[in-house]
């Protein structure tokens, strides 16, 4: 188990019911994630961490509506409601999350001009977070991903993990998705095609 890590993606207030970008049932996974944390030798958290006025916010683009897609210098970008603003209550981890065991917190989305879904790269798929190097230096080669949201930050983190050579599993019962215009099924297929192991203990 020493070469395995549990990566908890963005289990923050703004992604849970009542938050600015709530994922349906986002808080339901907290007890299961806590149980997985208890049994994990290594735990890493990611935290969406946007400055106010971030370029991925619809409010930063006059006349734009949340959940529409625009072209940015790095490619297509979904516009979101203002969320996970640095230091806000919404950016805090869910109050029920047993986060204290975490050995590392990867903050992402802090560059004002570019969004970041993945724990490994900004959305240009070229600017690294340094996470892969950290894992390699620690001798960790196997990852299990849980958290929010399946079809965005969890999914893109899993795809990048596999591309870096990590053995990667996503526990679907410990994730919840947004599902914008079929994005959930599309991401599940992308993960399968890339070699991500998808597990769902509820259906086993």
Coordinates of C-alpha atoms in Angstrom, one line a residue, residues 9-11 15-17 21-33 145-155 170-179 184 188 200 202:
X9 CA -10.7 15.9 -5.9
X10 CA -12.4 19.2 -4.9
X11 CA -14.7 18.1 -2.1
X15 CA -19.5 21.9 -5.2
X16 CA -21.9 20.6 -2.6
X17 CA -25.7 21.3 -2.2
X21 CA -21.7 25.4 -8.3
X22 CA -23.5 22.5 -6.6
X23 CA -23.1 19.0 -7.9
X24 CA -26.3 17.0 -7.2
X25 CA -25.6 14.7 -4.3
X26 CA -22.1 16.0 -3.8
X27 CA -22.2 15.7 -0.1
X28 CA -23.5 12.1 -0.2
X29 CA -20.0 10.8 -0.9
X30 CA -18.4 12.3 2.3
X31 CA -18.8 9.3 4.6
X32 CA -17.5 6.9 1.9
X33 CA -14.5 9.1 1.1
X145 CA -9.4 9.1 -7.5
X146 CA -12.6 10.2 -5.8
X147 CA -14.6 13.5 -5.5
X148 CA -16.2 16.1 -7.6
X149 CA -17.1 16.2 -10.4
X150 CA -16.7 12.9 -12.3
X151 CA -17.0 14.5 -15.7
X152 CA -14.6 17.4 -15.2
X153 CA -12.0 17.6 -12.5
X154 CA -12.0 13.9 -11.6
X155 CA -12.1 12.8 -15.2
X170 CA -11.7 6.0 -10.3
X171 CA -14.2 4.9 -7.7
X172 CA -17.5 6.0 -9.2
X173 CA -19.5 5.4 -6.1
X174 CA -17.3 8.0 -4.3
X175 CA -17.8 10.6 -7.1
X176 CA -20.7 12.7 -8.4
X177 CA -21.0 14.3 -11.9
X178 CA -22.4 17.5 -13.3
X179 CA -23.5 16.0 -16.6
X184 CA -20.8 12.4 -17.9
X188 CA -16.7 7.7 -18.7
X200 CA -18.4 1.1 -8.5
X202 CA -22.4 -0.2 -5.1

